[in-house]
């Protein structure tokens, strides 16, 4: 387990999560964001270069490096 950061691309805000993988951190982020505003369309996607994972939640894009 390690501290991984999910970044909002529009605002630059960073959200830290203790997780084993970037995928798990982004999953925790979606769960946390759904506590305040449910967005059933939010799903984890991967960029074409496979370097980043991202999700769009309530109109904002959140990403993490896929290390």
GROMACS .gro file of C-alpha atoms in nm:
model
   67
    1UNK     CA    1   0.000   0.000   0.000
    2UNK     CA    2   0.119   0.349  -0.077
    3UNK     CA    3  -0.017   0.701  -0.105
    4UNK     CA    4  -0.130   0.775  -0.461
    5UNK     CA    5  -0.271   1.103  -0.591
    6UNK     CA    6  -0.562   1.158  -0.829
    7UNK     CA    7  -0.552   1.499  -0.999
    8UNK     CA    8  -0.842   1.708  -1.128
    9UNK     CA    9  -0.724   1.827  -1.470
   10UNK     CA   10  -0.946   2.138  -1.469
   11UNK     CA   11  -0.847   2.276  -1.127
   12UNK     CA   12  -0.517   2.104  -1.047
   13UNK     CA   13  -0.654   1.981  -0.711
   14UNK     CA   14  -0.494   1.660  -0.584
   15UNK     CA   15  -0.668   1.390  -0.382
   16UNK     CA   16  -0.457   1.135  -0.194
   17UNK     CA   17  -0.561   0.773  -0.140
   18UNK     CA   18  -0.385   0.481   0.023
   19UNK     CA   19  -0.404   0.205  -0.238
   20UNK     CA   20  -0.204  -0.079  -0.392
   21UNK     CA   21  -0.251   0.029  -0.753
   22UNK     CA   22  -0.350   0.343  -0.946
   23UNK     CA   23  -0.669   0.162  -1.050
   24UNK     CA   24  -0.765   0.108  -0.684
   25UNK     CA   25  -0.692   0.473  -0.603
   26UNK     CA   26  -0.917   0.593  -0.886
   27UNK     CA   27  -1.187   0.349  -0.776
   28UNK     CA   28  -1.171   0.496  -0.424
   29UNK     CA   29  -1.189   0.845  -0.572
   30UNK     CA   30  -1.508   0.766  -0.763
   31UNK     CA   31  -1.660   0.619  -0.446
   32UNK     CA   32  -1.565   0.930  -0.247
   33UNK     CA   33  -1.703   1.167  -0.513
   34UNK     CA   34  -2.028   0.967  -0.528
   35UNK     CA   35  -2.083   1.033  -0.157
   36UNK     CA   36  -2.155   1.399  -0.236
   37UNK     CA   37  -2.295   1.368  -0.589
   38UNK     CA   38  -2.396   1.037  -0.744
   39UNK     CA   39  -2.271   0.994  -1.101
   40UNK     CA   40  -2.352   0.646  -1.228
   41UNK     CA   41  -2.187   0.721  -1.564
   42UNK     CA   42  -1.840   0.760  -1.408
   43UNK     CA   43  -1.618   0.474  -1.520
   44UNK     CA   44  -1.244   0.418  -1.528
   45UNK     CA   45  -1.085   0.453  -1.871
   46UNK     CA   46  -0.727   0.426  -1.996
   47UNK     CA   47  -0.550   0.657  -2.239
   48UNK     CA   48  -0.430   0.529  -2.575
   49UNK     CA   49  -0.069   0.543  -2.456
   50UNK     CA   50  -0.163   0.334  -2.147
   51UNK     CA   51   0.026   0.586  -1.929
   52UNK     CA   52  -0.276   0.727  -1.746
   53UNK     CA   53  -0.609   0.615  -1.605
   54UNK     CA   54  -0.892   0.869  -1.592
   55UNK     CA   55  -1.257   0.921  -1.518
   56UNK     CA   56  -1.507   1.197  -1.582
   57UNK     CA   57  -1.725   1.270  -1.279
   58UNK     CA   58  -1.983   1.548  -1.277
   59UNK     CA   59  -1.820   1.715  -1.578
   60UNK     CA   60  -1.464   1.718  -1.442
   61UNK     CA   61  -1.179   1.491  -1.550
   62UNK     CA   62  -0.970   1.314  -1.284
   63UNK     CA   63  -0.651   1.129  -1.377
   64UNK     CA   64  -0.369   0.926  -1.228
   65UNK     CA   65  -0.045   0.797  -1.376
   66UNK     CA   66  -0.067   0.423  -1.447
   67UNK     CA   67   0.265   0.311  -1.293
   0.00000   0.00000   0.00000
